[in-house]
Structure formats: C-alpha cells, structure tokens
C-alpha cells in the first residue's frame, strides 16, 4: 500500500490531523466516530518516525499515514520533509505521496474561514528579486568626521549609503522578478491534476466548501491590504501559508508527488488577530484528515486496468 507523509508546521496542526486520523486520542482499542456522517477512523498507535538519527523529528503513524510537525516556514519544513523521505527510503518503506497540511489565510472572494483549500499550483510568492527605480532616500544630516577616522575609513553614523545607478535593462518601476525571470529555477510547482481531482472528491464528503487554486508560500505573512492587493493582481491566489512550496521541492527531489491542503483561519490583508478563528480552521483540518482516512483510495491513483476497463467489442 502506498505510504503517505503529511507534513504540518506546528504541533497544533499535527494534533488536529492526528485526531482526524484516529478519531480519538484514547490509546484504547475502541473505535470512535469522527467527522461528518459518523466517519470512523480505525485504531492506530503513536510511534517514532525513525530512530534517534532524526534528532528532534518525531512522527506519528497510523497504518500507511505518517504525520510530521517539521517546523514553521520553508527551511524547517523542507529539512523535515527531506529527512523523513530519506529515512523511509533507506528503511525500504518509501513514501509514495506527500501532503502539506495546516491552516492558512484566505484571499477575499475565494476562500473564507473554515473552507478547505487544495493547491493546484504552489507558488513561492516572495522568492525572487525586487526591481525598478526607487525614490531617492532622504538626505541624512551631515556628521562631522575627524581626520583620523576619515583616513581609516571609519564613519560614526555608519558607512555612506551606496547609490546604485539605473538598472541595465528596461524594467518597470516596482516590478517583481521571479526565480523564473532570474534564470534560477522556478517559483511554481504544479501538482498532478488527477491527484487534485481525487482529493477534491474525497474532501467533498466533509460538508465544508472546497476550493482549489493557487496557494502561496511566503516568508513574511501578509499584514496589509496593499500587499494583499498586489499579490492578488500578480498571482490570483486563493490562500497564503508558509510551507507548501518548500515541502513540494523536497518531495520532488525524491520523485514523490505532493500537494497542499489548507484550512482557512483568517482573511489575508490587514493583520487583525480579532478576525482570526484558528479553532474553526483546526476543526476543518481534523475533518479533512478524517475524510482521507475514511477513503484512502483518494490518496492513490486507481490502477490503470480499472481506469481503462469498459465494454469491449
């Protein structure tokens, strides 16, 4: 059976996913309904993902599904994903699918609090370079520099700012250059379309609204309406988080398909903690995990024989 690695950023997200997978935090052998329609999650047991060679990484496994809280943002999530995939492969039990799961901000008009989002495109939104001409900086007040400091190159107020010349090419003011533009790779990952369709069908049983579209990975979470509008104009995203692209890059290095499932906790825009509903998002995340374990066929492609079967003659 294909093994699935679910990567979250923090333990609260991993706890919600595990609660959905197991239906109950009880270590007993009872089965507990979980999710809409009395979905039942079979028993599972907690166990270390690997030996101590993984250091701080601890996975929680239920059957073919392992959940790992790898840490927030791209570097931590990529490292955790790569270590997990490497160890599983070395043990002869490789993962066949990686899912980045957690809570996220939703872009207005696309995804609201409690909705579930499936990425059909994963974009590193702020990985690249800013370009264009800046307004000249305000002149600083003159600072007296004694002759000895001047000769030694010391400046009490710091080194004089470098004044760059105009860019060598015709670049629009304020333009953002992606990794693609810079010739350094791609800022975009495209999950398998069939995988996205299967996950959408499985999550549809949750009763939550399911949205598929572009999910952004950012290093700095959006906190202004101006930035939200700029991201919308440039990328037309449905949600914003911090880890999906990095998880996908790590999975791709091992040739393992990956995508991202997010539960919306807040609107993207001006940072307003009073508008967040983390508990509603975690509840949706738990429900999504319950649906995945109730219908594990959604995690693997149907055998080609089944796809191609039909009347002949």
PDB file of C-alpha atoms in Angstrom:
ATOM      1  CA  UNK A   1       0.000   0.000   0.000  1.00  0.00           C
ATOM      2  CA  UNK A   2       1.269   3.494  -0.821  1.00  0.00           C
ATOM      3  CA  UNK A   3       2.565   5.307   2.241  1.00  0.00           C
ATOM      4  CA  UNK A   4       1.625   8.939   2.759  1.00  0.00           C
ATOM      5  CA  UNK A   5       3.625  11.584   4.622  1.00  0.00           C
ATOM      6  CA  UNK A   6       1.590  14.502   5.967  1.00  0.00           C
ATOM      7  CA  UNK A   7       3.769  17.475   6.893  1.00  0.00           C
ATOM      8  CA  UNK A   8       2.488  20.265   9.150  1.00  0.00           C
ATOM      9  CA  UNK A   9       4.294  23.290  10.522  1.00  0.00           C
ATOM     10  CA  UNK A  10       3.392  23.141  14.220  1.00  0.00           C
ATOM     11  CA  UNK A  11       2.135  20.578  16.718  1.00  0.00           C
ATOM     12  CA  UNK A  12      -1.348  22.101  16.929  1.00  0.00           C
ATOM     13  CA  UNK A  13      -1.858  21.337  13.233  1.00  0.00           C
ATOM     14  CA  UNK A  14      -0.354  17.858  13.588  1.00  0.00           C
ATOM     15  CA  UNK A  15      -2.621  17.196  16.582  1.00  0.00           C
ATOM     16  CA  UNK A  16      -5.685  18.164  14.546  1.00  0.00           C
ATOM     17  CA  UNK A  17      -4.659  15.912  11.653  1.00  0.00           C
ATOM     18  CA  UNK A  18      -3.904  13.013  14.001  1.00  0.00           C
ATOM     19  CA  UNK A  19      -7.224  13.483  15.777  1.00  0.00           C
ATOM     20  CA  UNK A  20      -8.954  13.117  12.438  1.00  0.00           C
ATOM     21  CA  UNK A  21      -6.928  10.055  11.501  1.00  0.00           C
ATOM     22  CA  UNK A  22      -7.519   8.204  14.761  1.00  0.00           C
ATOM     23  CA  UNK A  23     -10.927   9.559  15.751  1.00  0.00           C
ATOM     24  CA  UNK A  24      -9.870   9.760  19.389  1.00  0.00           C
ATOM     25  CA  UNK A  25      -6.803  10.474  21.460  1.00  0.00           C
ATOM     26  CA  UNK A  26      -7.596   7.388  23.572  1.00  0.00           C
ATOM     27  CA  UNK A  27      -4.899   4.728  23.479  1.00  0.00           C
ATOM     28  CA  UNK A  28      -7.546   2.038  23.933  1.00  0.00           C
ATOM     29  CA  UNK A  29      -8.863  -0.253  21.231  1.00  0.00           C
ATOM     30  CA  UNK A  30     -12.270   1.355  20.850  1.00  0.00           C
ATOM     31  CA  UNK A  31     -13.360   2.903  17.580  1.00  0.00           C
ATOM     32  CA  UNK A  32     -14.734   6.408  17.744  1.00  0.00           C
ATOM     33  CA  UNK A  33     -16.810   8.143  15.059  1.00  0.00           C
ATOM     34  CA  UNK A  34     -15.117  11.188  13.640  1.00  0.00           C
ATOM     35  CA  UNK A  35     -16.195  13.723  11.066  1.00  0.00           C
ATOM     36  CA  UNK A  36     -19.471  14.113   9.205  1.00  0.00           C
ATOM     37  CA  UNK A  37     -21.725  11.156   8.689  1.00  0.00           C
ATOM     38  CA  UNK A  38     -20.097   9.194  11.507  1.00  0.00           C
ATOM     39  CA  UNK A  39     -16.829   8.562   9.671  1.00  0.00           C
ATOM     40  CA  UNK A  40     -14.835   6.031  11.641  1.00  0.00           C
ATOM     41  CA  UNK A  41     -11.077   6.233  11.985  1.00  0.00           C
ATOM     42  CA  UNK A  42      -9.514   2.805  12.663  1.00  0.00           C
ATOM     43  CA  UNK A  43      -7.236   2.402  15.658  1.00  0.00           C
ATOM     44  CA  UNK A  44      -3.654   3.481  15.332  1.00  0.00           C
ATOM     45  CA  UNK A  45      -0.677   3.806  17.630  1.00  0.00           C
ATOM     46  CA  UNK A  46       1.843   6.556  18.132  1.00  0.00           C
ATOM     47  CA  UNK A  47       5.395   5.703  17.250  1.00  0.00           C
ATOM     48  CA  UNK A  48       8.641   7.392  16.348  1.00  0.00           C
ATOM     49  CA  UNK A  49       9.019   8.115  12.684  1.00  0.00           C
ATOM     50  CA  UNK A  50      12.585   6.847  12.730  1.00  0.00           C
ATOM     51  CA  UNK A  51      15.456   6.236  15.093  1.00  0.00           C
ATOM     52  CA  UNK A  52      17.308   8.924  17.000  1.00  0.00           C
ATOM     53  CA  UNK A  53      19.257   9.808  13.853  1.00  0.00           C
ATOM     54  CA  UNK A  54      16.410  12.205  13.060  1.00  0.00           C
ATOM     55  CA  UNK A  55      17.213  14.257  16.130  1.00  0.00           C
ATOM     56  CA  UNK A  56      14.148  16.333  17.063  1.00  0.00           C
ATOM     57  CA  UNK A  57      11.861  14.920  14.365  1.00  0.00           C
ATOM     58  CA  UNK A  58       9.098  12.716  15.752  1.00  0.00           C
ATOM     59  CA  UNK A  59       6.421  11.298  13.506  1.00  0.00           C
ATOM     60  CA  UNK A  60       3.021   9.889  14.420  1.00  0.00           C
ATOM     61  CA  UNK A  61       1.956   6.991  12.297  1.00  0.00           C
ATOM     62  CA  UNK A  62      -1.349   5.313  11.614  1.00  0.00           C
ATOM     63  CA  UNK A  63      -1.105   2.491   9.135  1.00  0.00           C
ATOM     64  CA  UNK A  64       0.326   3.860   5.888  1.00  0.00           C
ATOM     65  CA  UNK A  65      -0.026   7.507   7.022  1.00  0.00           C
ATOM     66  CA  UNK A  66       2.667   9.338   8.992  1.00  0.00           C
ATOM     67  CA  UNK A  67       2.215  12.862  10.366  1.00  0.00           C
ATOM     68  CA  UNK A  68       5.233  15.075  10.989  1.00  0.00           C
ATOM     69  CA  UNK A  69       5.332  18.567  12.502  1.00  0.00           C
ATOM     70  CA  UNK A  70       8.506  19.734  10.769  1.00  0.00           C
ATOM     71  CA  UNK A  71       8.508  23.364  11.896  1.00  0.00           C
ATOM     72  CA  UNK A  72       7.182  26.656  10.537  1.00  0.00           C
ATOM     73  CA  UNK A  73       8.282  28.292   7.259  1.00  0.00           C
ATOM     74  CA  UNK A  74      10.186  26.943   4.300  1.00  0.00           C
ATOM     75  CA  UNK A  75      13.627  25.954   5.619  1.00  0.00           C
ATOM     76  CA  UNK A  76      12.313  23.879   8.538  1.00  0.00           C
ATOM     77  CA  UNK A  77       9.560  22.211   6.521  1.00  0.00           C
ATOM     78  CA  UNK A  78      11.915  21.331   3.649  1.00  0.00           C
ATOM     79  CA  UNK A  79      14.504  19.885   6.038  1.00  0.00           C
ATOM     80  CA  UNK A  80      11.933  17.803   7.921  1.00  0.00           C
ATOM     81  CA  UNK A  81      10.332  16.514   4.737  1.00  0.00           C
ATOM     82  CA  UNK A  82      13.668  15.575   3.187  1.00  0.00           C
ATOM     83  CA  UNK A  83      14.843  13.769   6.324  1.00  0.00           C
ATOM     84  CA  UNK A  84      11.595  11.821   6.595  1.00  0.00           C
ATOM     85  CA  UNK A  85      11.684  10.777   2.949  1.00  0.00           C
ATOM     86  CA  UNK A  86      15.351   9.820   3.149  1.00  0.00           C
ATOM     87  CA  UNK A  87      14.940   7.702   6.278  1.00  0.00           C
ATOM     88  CA  UNK A  88      11.830   5.956   4.946  1.00  0.00           C
ATOM     89  CA  UNK A  89      13.573   5.177   1.672  1.00  0.00           C
ATOM     90  CA  UNK A  90      16.662   3.823   3.447  1.00  0.00           C
ATOM     91  CA  UNK A  91      14.409   1.587   5.578  1.00  0.00           C
ATOM     92  CA  UNK A  92      12.818   0.121   2.458  1.00  0.00           C
ATOM     93  CA  UNK A  93       9.445   1.738   3.210  1.00  0.00           C
ATOM     94  CA  UNK A  94       9.411   4.788   0.929  1.00  0.00           C
ATOM     95  CA  UNK A  95       6.573   7.281   0.902  1.00  0.00           C
ATOM     96  CA  UNK A  96       4.553   7.495  -2.287  1.00  0.00           C
ATOM     97  CA  UNK A  97       2.773  10.776  -1.561  1.00  0.00           C
ATOM     98  CA  UNK A  98       3.477  13.923   0.461  1.00  0.00           C
ATOM     99  CA  UNK A  99       0.770  16.319   1.654  1.00  0.00           C
ATOM    100  CA  UNK A 100       1.487  19.694   3.211  1.00  0.00           C
ATOM    101  CA  UNK A 101      -1.413  20.343   5.603  1.00  0.00           C
ATOM    102  CA  UNK A 102      -2.208  23.149   8.007  1.00  0.00           C
ATOM    103  CA  UNK A 103      -4.118  26.368   8.482  1.00  0.00           C
ATOM    104  CA  UNK A 104      -3.785  29.386   6.208  1.00  0.00           C
ATOM    105  CA  UNK A 105      -5.094  32.801   5.305  1.00  0.00           C
ATOM    106  CA  UNK A 106      -7.734  33.004   2.589  1.00  0.00           C
ATOM    107  CA  UNK A 107      -7.923  35.687  -0.082  1.00  0.00           C
ATOM    108  CA  UNK A 108     -11.245  37.500  -0.085  1.00  0.00           C
ATOM    109  CA  UNK A 109     -13.661  36.388  -2.737  1.00  0.00           C
ATOM    110  CA  UNK A 110     -12.017  32.970  -2.911  1.00  0.00           C
ATOM    111  CA  UNK A 111     -11.790  31.282   0.484  1.00  0.00           C
ATOM    112  CA  UNK A 112     -13.476  32.088   3.780  1.00  0.00           C
ATOM    113  CA  UNK A 113     -12.865  30.928   7.343  1.00  0.00           C
ATOM    114  CA  UNK A 114     -13.493  27.190   7.691  1.00  0.00           C
ATOM    115  CA  UNK A 115     -13.134  26.436   3.976  1.00  0.00           C
ATOM    116  CA  UNK A 116     -10.743  23.741   2.769  1.00  0.00           C
ATOM    117  CA  UNK A 117      -8.284  24.633   0.014  1.00  0.00           C
ATOM    118  CA  UNK A 118      -6.428  22.212  -2.256  1.00  0.00           C
ATOM    119  CA  UNK A 119      -3.465  23.591  -4.182  1.00  0.00           C
ATOM    120  CA  UNK A 120      -3.473  23.043  -7.921  1.00  0.00           C
ATOM    121  CA  UNK A 121      -0.489  25.412  -8.049  1.00  0.00           C
ATOM    122  CA  UNK A 122       2.085  26.086  -5.311  1.00  0.00           C
ATOM    123  CA  UNK A 123       3.972  29.367  -5.657  1.00  0.00           C
ATOM    124  CA  UNK A 124       6.868  30.842  -3.687  1.00  0.00           C
ATOM    125  CA  UNK A 125       5.385  34.330  -3.849  1.00  0.00           C
ATOM    126  CA  UNK A 126       8.270  36.347  -2.414  1.00  0.00           C
ATOM    127  CA  UNK A 127      11.183  34.246  -3.675  1.00  0.00           C
ATOM    128  CA  UNK A 128      12.950  36.384  -6.257  1.00  0.00           C
ATOM    129  CA  UNK A 129      14.127  39.975  -6.515  1.00  0.00           C
ATOM    130  CA  UNK A 130      12.619  43.421  -6.382  1.00  0.00           C
ATOM    131  CA  UNK A 131      13.447  45.690  -9.279  1.00  0.00           C
ATOM    132  CA  UNK A 132      12.684  49.121 -10.643  1.00  0.00           C
ATOM    133  CA  UNK A 133      13.763  52.606  -9.623  1.00  0.00           C
ATOM    134  CA  UNK A 134      13.309  53.750  -6.039  1.00  0.00           C
ATOM    135  CA  UNK A 135      12.617  57.242  -4.844  1.00  0.00           C
ATOM    136  CA  UNK A 136      15.871  58.810  -3.602  1.00  0.00           C
ATOM    137  CA  UNK A 137      16.342  58.417   0.133  1.00  0.00           C
ATOM    138  CA  UNK A 138      16.059  61.488   2.315  1.00  0.00           C
ATOM    139  CA  UNK A 139      19.442  63.116   2.855  1.00  0.00           C
ATOM    140  CA  UNK A 140      20.824  62.459   6.312  1.00  0.00           C
ATOM    141  CA  UNK A 141      22.065  65.306   8.473  1.00  0.00           C
ATOM    142  CA  UNK A 142      25.782  65.888   7.944  1.00  0.00           C
ATOM    143  CA  UNK A 143      28.050  64.243  10.525  1.00  0.00           C
ATOM    144  CA  UNK A 144      31.446  65.673  11.355  1.00  0.00           C
ATOM    145  CA  UNK A 145      34.195  63.102  10.795  1.00  0.00           C
ATOM    146  CA  UNK A 146      37.616  63.758  12.253  1.00  0.00           C
ATOM    147  CA  UNK A 147      40.621  63.436  10.012  1.00  0.00           C
ATOM    148  CA  UNK A 148      41.977  60.192  11.546  1.00  0.00           C
ATOM    149  CA  UNK A 149      38.624  58.381  11.179  1.00  0.00           C
ATOM    150  CA  UNK A 150      38.326  59.627   7.624  1.00  0.00           C
ATOM    151  CA  UNK A 151      41.750  58.305   6.764  1.00  0.00           C
ATOM    152  CA  UNK A 152      40.946  54.913   8.311  1.00  0.00           C
ATOM    153  CA  UNK A 153      37.555  54.712   6.630  1.00  0.00           C
ATOM    154  CA  UNK A 154      35.537  54.916   9.881  1.00  0.00           C
ATOM    155  CA  UNK A 155      32.190  56.744   9.909  1.00  0.00           C
ATOM    156  CA  UNK A 156      30.384  57.490  13.203  1.00  0.00           C
ATOM    157  CA  UNK A 157      26.988  57.211  11.541  1.00  0.00           C
ATOM    158  CA  UNK A 158      27.874  54.113   9.531  1.00  0.00           C
ATOM    159  CA  UNK A 159      29.204  53.766   6.031  1.00  0.00           C
ATOM    160  CA  UNK A 160      27.713  56.152   3.479  1.00  0.00           C
ATOM    161  CA  UNK A 161      24.831  54.504   1.635  1.00  0.00           C
ATOM    162  CA  UNK A 162      25.582  53.103  -1.783  1.00  0.00           C
ATOM    163  CA  UNK A 163      23.779  54.950  -4.540  1.00  0.00           C
ATOM    164  CA  UNK A 164      23.114  52.468  -7.341  1.00  0.00           C
ATOM    165  CA  UNK A 165      22.761  53.551 -10.909  1.00  0.00           C
ATOM    166  CA  UNK A 166      19.789  52.714 -13.110  1.00  0.00           C
ATOM    167  CA  UNK A 167      19.166  49.043 -13.926  1.00  0.00           C
ATOM    168  CA  UNK A 168      20.841  47.820 -17.118  1.00  0.00           C
ATOM    169  CA  UNK A 169      17.600  46.752 -18.824  1.00  0.00           C
ATOM    170  CA  UNK A 170      14.107  48.178 -19.324  1.00  0.00           C
ATOM    171  CA  UNK A 171      12.490  47.103 -16.026  1.00  0.00           C
ATOM    172  CA  UNK A 172       9.216  48.620 -14.900  1.00  0.00           C
ATOM    173  CA  UNK A 173       9.382  50.537 -11.634  1.00  0.00           C
ATOM    174  CA  UNK A 174       8.370  48.320  -8.722  1.00  0.00           C
ATOM    175  CA  UNK A 175       8.478  45.100 -10.778  1.00  0.00           C
ATOM    176  CA  UNK A 176       8.999  41.757  -9.008  1.00  0.00           C
ATOM    177  CA  UNK A 177      11.340  39.285 -10.665  1.00  0.00           C
ATOM    178  CA  UNK A 178      10.553  35.628 -10.011  1.00  0.00           C
ATOM    179  CA  UNK A 179      13.051  32.798  -9.916  1.00  0.00           C
ATOM    180  CA  UNK A 180      11.970  32.054 -13.475  1.00  0.00           C
ATOM    181  CA  UNK A 181      12.760  35.635 -14.522  1.00  0.00           C
ATOM    182  CA  UNK A 182      16.172  35.407 -12.889  1.00  0.00           C
ATOM    183  CA  UNK A 183      17.004  32.090 -14.530  1.00  0.00           C
ATOM    184  CA  UNK A 184      17.427  30.420 -11.128  1.00  0.00           C
ATOM    185  CA  UNK A 185      14.747  27.753 -11.409  1.00  0.00           C
ATOM    186  CA  UNK A 186      11.011  28.023 -10.949  1.00  0.00           C
ATOM    187  CA  UNK A 187       8.916  29.707  -8.283  1.00  0.00           C
ATOM    188  CA  UNK A 188       5.959  27.480  -9.182  1.00  0.00           C
ATOM    189  CA  UNK A 189       5.129  23.819  -8.593  1.00  0.00           C
ATOM    190  CA  UNK A 190       2.235  22.164 -10.421  1.00  0.00           C
ATOM    191  CA  UNK A 191       0.688  19.222  -8.514  1.00  0.00           C
ATOM    192  CA  UNK A 192      -0.689  16.319 -10.532  1.00  0.00           C
ATOM    193  CA  UNK A 193      -4.145  17.291 -11.783  1.00  0.00           C
ATOM    194  CA  UNK A 194      -5.551  13.810 -11.186  1.00  0.00           C
ATOM    195  CA  UNK A 195      -4.359  13.909  -7.569  1.00  0.00           C
ATOM    196  CA  UNK A 196      -6.072  17.271  -7.046  1.00  0.00           C
ATOM    197  CA  UNK A 197      -9.329  15.910  -8.505  1.00  0.00           C
ATOM    198  CA  UNK A 198      -9.226  12.813  -6.305  1.00  0.00           C
ATOM    199  CA  UNK A 199      -8.540  14.808  -3.155  1.00  0.00           C
ATOM    200  CA  UNK A 200     -11.333  17.218  -4.035  1.00  0.00           C
ATOM    201  CA  UNK A 201     -13.785  14.339  -4.398  1.00  0.00           C
ATOM    202  CA  UNK A 202     -12.720  12.824  -1.066  1.00  0.00           C
ATOM    203  CA  UNK A 203     -12.846  16.102   0.881  1.00  0.00           C
ATOM    204  CA  UNK A 204     -16.240  16.913  -0.587  1.00  0.00           C
ATOM    205  CA  UNK A 205     -17.801  14.468   1.901  1.00  0.00           C
ATOM    206  CA  UNK A 206     -16.774  16.750   4.772  1.00  0.00           C
ATOM    207  CA  UNK A 207     -19.559  19.188   4.003  1.00  0.00           C
ATOM    208  CA  UNK A 208     -17.033  22.025   4.002  1.00  0.00           C
ATOM    209  CA  UNK A 209     -16.685  24.280   0.989  1.00  0.00           C
ATOM    210  CA  UNK A 210     -13.782  23.011  -1.115  1.00  0.00           C
ATOM    211  CA  UNK A 211     -11.715  25.460  -3.173  1.00  0.00           C
ATOM    212  CA  UNK A 212      -8.854  24.554  -5.492  1.00  0.00           C
ATOM    213  CA  UNK A 213      -6.426  27.109  -6.844  1.00  0.00           C
ATOM    214  CA  UNK A 214      -3.069  28.785  -6.298  1.00  0.00           C
ATOM    215  CA  UNK A 215      -1.702  28.589  -2.748  1.00  0.00           C
ATOM    216  CA  UNK A 216       1.144  30.967  -1.971  1.00  0.00           C
ATOM    217  CA  UNK A 217       4.140  30.175   0.207  1.00  0.00           C
ATOM    218  CA  UNK A 218       5.589  33.327   1.790  1.00  0.00           C
ATOM    219  CA  UNK A 219       8.474  34.042   4.126  1.00  0.00           C
ATOM    220  CA  UNK A 220       6.694  37.061   5.575  1.00  0.00           C
ATOM    221  CA  UNK A 221       2.969  36.688   6.215  1.00  0.00           C
ATOM    222  CA  UNK A 222       0.894  39.398   4.558  1.00  0.00           C
ATOM    223  CA  UNK A 223      -0.249  42.048   7.021  1.00  0.00           C
ATOM    224  CA  UNK A 224      -1.530  44.904   4.844  1.00  0.00           C
ATOM    225  CA  UNK A 225      -4.327  45.371   2.360  1.00  0.00           C
ATOM    226  CA  UNK A 226      -1.837  46.878  -0.078  1.00  0.00           C
ATOM    227  CA  UNK A 227       0.294  43.728  -0.191  1.00  0.00           C
ATOM    228  CA  UNK A 228      -2.772  41.501  -0.403  1.00  0.00           C
ATOM    229  CA  UNK A 229      -3.970  43.502  -3.413  1.00  0.00           C
ATOM    230  CA  UNK A 230      -0.528  43.286  -5.054  1.00  0.00           C
ATOM    231  CA  UNK A 231      -0.371  39.512  -4.608  1.00  0.00           C
ATOM    232  CA  UNK A 232      -3.901  39.158  -5.945  1.00  0.00           C
ATOM    233  CA  UNK A 233      -3.083  41.229  -9.025  1.00  0.00           C
ATOM    234  CA  UNK A 234       0.125  39.296  -9.715  1.00  0.00           C
ATOM    235  CA  UNK A 235      -0.860  35.708  -8.888  1.00  0.00           C
ATOM    236  CA  UNK A 236      -4.660  35.453  -8.354  1.00  0.00           C
ATOM    237  CA  UNK A 237      -4.221  33.179  -5.294  1.00  0.00           C
ATOM    238  CA  UNK A 238      -6.860  31.542  -3.108  1.00  0.00           C
ATOM    239  CA  UNK A 239      -4.775  31.145   0.064  1.00  0.00           C
ATOM    240  CA  UNK A 240      -1.459  32.006   1.683  1.00  0.00           C
ATOM    241  CA  UNK A 241       0.727  29.932   4.018  1.00  0.00           C
ATOM    242  CA  UNK A 242       4.448  29.416   4.547  1.00  0.00           C
ATOM    243  CA  UNK A 243       5.434  25.816   3.864  1.00  0.00           C
ATOM    244  CA  UNK A 244       3.783  24.211   0.827  1.00  0.00           C
ATOM    245  CA  UNK A 245       6.313  25.164  -1.850  1.00  0.00           C
ATOM    246  CA  UNK A 246       9.261  24.028   0.295  1.00  0.00           C
ATOM    247  CA  UNK A 247       7.582  20.704   1.099  1.00  0.00           C
ATOM    248  CA  UNK A 248       6.903  20.234  -2.607  1.00  0.00           C
ATOM    249  CA  UNK A 249      10.525  20.976  -3.507  1.00  0.00           C
ATOM    250  CA  UNK A 250      11.757  18.385  -1.005  1.00  0.00           C
ATOM    251  CA  UNK A 251       9.269  15.796  -2.271  1.00  0.00           C
ATOM    252  CA  UNK A 252      10.246  16.499  -5.865  1.00  0.00           C
ATOM    253  CA  UNK A 253      13.895  15.803  -5.067  1.00  0.00           C
ATOM    254  CA  UNK A 254      12.819  12.244  -4.209  1.00  0.00           C
ATOM    255  CA  UNK A 255      10.449  11.945  -7.164  1.00  0.00           C
ATOM    256  CA  UNK A 256       7.417  11.830  -4.838  1.00  0.00           C
ATOM    257  CA  UNK A 257       4.191  13.644  -5.846  1.00  0.00           C
ATOM    258  CA  UNK A 258       2.989  16.348  -3.474  1.00  0.00           C
ATOM    259  CA  UNK A 259       0.278  18.901  -2.974  1.00  0.00           C
ATOM    260  CA  UNK A 260      -1.126  21.119  -0.238  1.00  0.00           C
ATOM    261  CA  UNK A 261      -4.363  21.074   1.778  1.00  0.00           C
ATOM    262  CA  UNK A 262      -5.192  24.135   3.868  1.00  0.00           C
ATOM    263  CA  UNK A 263      -7.984  25.085   6.259  1.00  0.00           C
ATOM    264  CA  UNK A 264      -8.719  28.814   6.318  1.00  0.00           C
ATOM    265  CA  UNK A 265      -8.346  30.613   9.636  1.00  0.00           C
ATOM    266  CA  UNK A 266      -8.368  34.280   8.610  1.00  0.00           C
ATOM    267  CA  UNK A 267      -8.675  36.658   5.663  1.00  0.00           C
ATOM    268  CA  UNK A 268      -5.446  37.823   4.017  1.00  0.00           C
ATOM    269  CA  UNK A 269      -4.954  41.561   4.423  1.00  0.00           C
ATOM    270  CA  UNK A 270      -4.516  43.952   7.319  1.00  0.00           C
ATOM    271  CA  UNK A 271      -3.220  41.987  10.304  1.00  0.00           C
ATOM    272  CA  UNK A 272      -6.120  41.750  12.749  1.00  0.00           C
ATOM    273  CA  UNK A 273      -5.930  38.922  15.258  1.00  0.00           C
ATOM    274  CA  UNK A 274      -9.539  39.509  16.315  1.00  0.00           C
ATOM    275  CA  UNK A 275     -10.637  38.358  12.841  1.00  0.00           C
ATOM    276  CA  UNK A 276      -8.856  35.007  13.171  1.00  0.00           C
ATOM    277  CA  UNK A 277     -10.693  31.801  14.007  1.00  0.00           C
ATOM    278  CA  UNK A 278      -7.950  29.253  14.499  1.00  0.00           C
ATOM    279  CA  UNK A 279     -10.221  26.749  16.230  1.00  0.00           C
ATOM    280  CA  UNK A 280     -12.620  26.658  13.269  1.00  0.00           C
ATOM    281  CA  UNK A 281      -9.689  26.080  10.929  1.00  0.00           C
ATOM    282  CA  UNK A 282      -8.259  23.284  13.079  1.00  0.00           C
ATOM    283  CA  UNK A 283     -11.709  21.670  13.205  1.00  0.00           C
ATOM    284  CA  UNK A 284     -11.842  21.735   9.399  1.00  0.00           C
ATOM    285  CA  UNK A 285      -8.332  20.279   9.260  1.00  0.00           C
ATOM    286  CA  UNK A 286      -9.384  17.437  11.544  1.00  0.00           C
ATOM    287  CA  UNK A 287     -12.441  16.770   9.399  1.00  0.00           C
ATOM    288  CA  UNK A 288     -10.284  16.702   6.265  1.00  0.00           C
ATOM    289  CA  UNK A 289      -7.966  14.113   7.831  1.00  0.00           C
ATOM    290  CA  UNK A 290     -10.954  12.007   8.866  1.00  0.00           C
ATOM    291  CA  UNK A 291     -12.193  12.027   5.274  1.00  0.00           C
ATOM    292  CA  UNK A 292      -8.780  10.997   3.959  1.00  0.00           C
ATOM    293  CA  UNK A 293      -8.538   8.005   6.281  1.00  0.00           C
ATOM    294  CA  UNK A 294     -12.138   7.005   5.622  1.00  0.00           C
ATOM    295  CA  UNK A 295     -11.427   6.993   1.883  1.00  0.00           C
ATOM    296  CA  UNK A 296      -7.732   6.110   1.478  1.00  0.00           C
ATOM    297  CA  UNK A 297      -8.340   5.369  -2.187  1.00  0.00           C
ATOM    298  CA  UNK A 298      -8.276   9.122  -2.654  1.00  0.00           C
ATOM    299  CA  UNK A 299      -4.597   9.134  -1.798  1.00  0.00           C
ATOM    300  CA  UNK A 300      -3.511   6.779  -4.556  1.00  0.00           C
ATOM    301  CA  UNK A 301      -4.279   6.659  -8.282  1.00  0.00           C
ATOM    302  CA  UNK A 302      -6.612   3.916  -9.461  1.00  0.00           C
ATOM    303  CA  UNK A 303      -4.824   1.028 -11.206  1.00  0.00           C
ATOM    304  CA  UNK A 304      -4.597   1.569 -14.929  1.00  0.00           C
ATOM    305  CA  UNK A 305      -6.614  -1.602 -15.546  1.00  0.00           C
ATOM    306  CA  UNK A 306      -9.538  -0.072 -13.654  1.00  0.00           C
ATOM    307  CA  UNK A 307      -9.223   3.216 -15.496  1.00  0.00           C
ATOM    308  CA  UNK A 308      -9.123   1.515 -18.883  1.00  0.00           C
ATOM    309  CA  UNK A 309     -11.731  -1.156 -18.183  1.00  0.00           C
ATOM    310  CA  UNK A 310     -15.023  -0.898 -20.017  1.00  0.00           C
ATOM    311  CA  UNK A 311     -17.151  -2.539 -22.644  1.00  0.00           C
ATOM    312  CA  UNK A 312     -15.168  -4.012 -25.490  1.00  0.00           C
ATOM    313  CA  UNK A 313     -16.169  -5.246 -28.888  1.00  0.00           C
TER     314      UNK A 313
END
